Amino acid sequence: MNMQERINNNKILVSYPTVQIVAFIVTIGQKDQQKYRTIITGLLPEVLKQHTSNKEAIDFVLSRWNIVSNDDEIKTISRLLKSAIPLAENMFLIALLSGITLVGTGIVATMLIPNNLKDEPPQPPPEVAPDCLKQSRCISLVELAQLDNQYLNISKLTVKFRDKSMPDDRLSIRNQGINSGEVGINGQDVTYGGSVIGSFTGGDDTNPLIVSFNPNLTREVAQSVVRSITYENVSTNPTPITRTLDFKITDSNGAVNQPPFTTSIRIIPKKSVIVLNAPNAVTGKENSNLLLTGIRLIAPEPEQVNIILEVSHGTLTVKTDVTNGLIANQIIGNKTEKVTLTGTVAQINTTLAGTNALTYRPIKSFTGQDFLTVTGNIKNKKEKGLVWPPKAENTESTSKRISITVNPLNPPPVVTVPGNQIANENTELQISPIQIKDPNNQIIDVTLEVSKGTLTIKSDVPNGLLTNQIINNDNKNKITIKSSIIRINNTLAHPAGLIYKSNKKFTGEDNLTVTTKDGSNRVTANIGILVNDNPVISVPEYTIPSNSNSVSQPTPNIFTPPIQPQSQASDPTTNATIKGELGSGSKNIRSGLGTSYSKLDTVSIGDRIHVIRRGYDTEGYIWFQVSVPQSGVKGWIAGQFVEIDAGTQIAP
């Protein structure tokens, strides 16, 4: 940016302190210096603004003032302004030179200041009174006031209450700040753009606020002060009567604006909060009307009140013909999801207390949870003019939410079953109690089913199920019942009403599924069943050589290659037989070498098997890996239970 561009930009960036400096410079040696300095300070900002946008017009006006006017004061002002314009527009050059001078002076002064003065801490800036308008502690009385006066000698502003005022009332001047065009206060002084332009007294209790201006104050500055007058009431519950204030402007000759400008403030008393009484929850049925009762509000009787009723999954209908209640035009949005009631407290309470006055109907086929939200607020009447407190006309609302449960027309059955069960292998297990509830149906279908066992239902329980009501009740894995809930519950609550038995040789996990059906609804519950294998005690066979008294045991955990049959038995797929004493029970096929491993299958004495290879458990006992032709299971069995066919030898 070149120097000319800086000058052009500076023409519209002149600050108020710069205006004060320029006014001071151009009035040096002028008669009535303070008078003309104040006038130039007030006029120069606007003159500079207009000069920037239309230089020729301002130069013409100032020249005409100097030529045409017979008033020496106007001519002097014209001359001083013509000198002030170029000085103000080039002030940044002066500031630059002044800055260089100040820096040099500062360096010299620093060198000359004694050390004890250098060490003194800086003084804190003076406290500045806050802007009450920004803090919402006051209201502006005449923010758009226009002051018309052709003379430049305003001397005093008086603001006072006409008749009714209270000790808690306060009149003051808004403390905007010290920047250009801002009105401020410093103690009892009134400032404009940081310069003192007068002082003020009063404003507290019932005393009038009086602002005394310095001589020859301009109309623009006086107008800014008038616009900055504020009102505040320091009571938490001010007396609710209207305050009327008079504004009087006096010039140096004692002339007063007649009649005085007047404004009024309505004091609005603190509103009582509405209290809503309503039930917490109600219950209805699918596709059916639900009457809503027990809604009542408490608020000052003369007040007009708005009540909003709103749901999400239905519609609301309010009666319009309740005696002494609301009429149709006071009910907005009737028969929709959102209805607004407007009237007195008595009218609304009378309507809501009427017979069948408020009805909720869910949307078609809806079931589940909905909510009725009731919101109430006092309807404040808004009027033109000033009010106190600042936001007194804003409404405060309160709300209540009512839970609405919509149940289906045919609710599903409820099935209650015991916890998981443990059954022993090949042993009957009694399972009880199983209970069923259905509020809408007395006859119901029930299916009981397992996958690894059989079920039997007792058919002679008193008041229980009859034989013809139980289908497949002959040790099948699936039984169907069709009977009354009372008979079903009597049988399934009996300790021996339902018997489970696992399939032969099965151990592990099974599941009992209980399914109920009452038409369109189907509900399932499950009971886990763990079938435990029976414990087995086994004694290994030892071989004692004829020439030794010690027992010979092979080295543990050594596997040998698969056994190679040397001759064929009647079944070429087998090469060994399960042995043991008759009546000693079945033998277990396990997943590893030892009784700690899980059981895979069982074999009986005399069953044919195929030996694959041998091994030893951690204690040195021999085990054979075998395949069971009957089940196809492959696993390990203790060696003392296996008799290998003659001619079949174990490879070394």
XYZ file of C-alpha atoms in Angstrom, residues 559-560 562-563 576 588-594 609-617 620-628 634-644:
41
model
C 2.046 -94.751 21.153
C 2.586 -97.702 18.850
C -1.777 -99.261 14.315
C -2.543 -102.938 15.004
C -11.712 -107.370 19.198
C -17.396 -95.952 28.117
C -15.659 -94.813 24.958
C -13.810 -91.561 25.800
C -12.150 -88.787 23.859
C -8.703 -89.382 25.361
C -6.516 -91.711 27.422
C -8.064 -91.567 30.898
C -15.109 -103.311 17.974
C -12.125 -102.496 15.797
C -8.828 -101.745 17.618
C -6.783 -99.112 15.842
C -3.777 -98.720 18.159
C -2.766 -98.622 21.778
C -1.368 -96.094 24.251
C -0.883 -95.486 27.960
C -2.399 -92.947 30.344
C 0.947 -96.216 32.834
C -2.306 -98.096 32.209
C -2.912 -99.402 28.717
C -5.726 -97.919 26.580
C -6.875 -98.839 23.079
C -8.068 -96.475 20.383
C -11.095 -98.196 18.879
C -13.888 -97.708 16.358
C -17.464 -98.761 17.244
C -13.981 -93.427 17.334
C -12.380 -93.048 20.764
C -10.384 -94.640 23.610
C -11.271 -97.463 26.029
C -9.387 -98.962 28.983
C -7.330 -102.006 27.984
C -8.823 -104.385 30.574
C -12.173 -104.245 28.735
C -10.752 -105.334 25.341
C -10.066 -108.884 24.201
C -8.175 -108.856 20.908
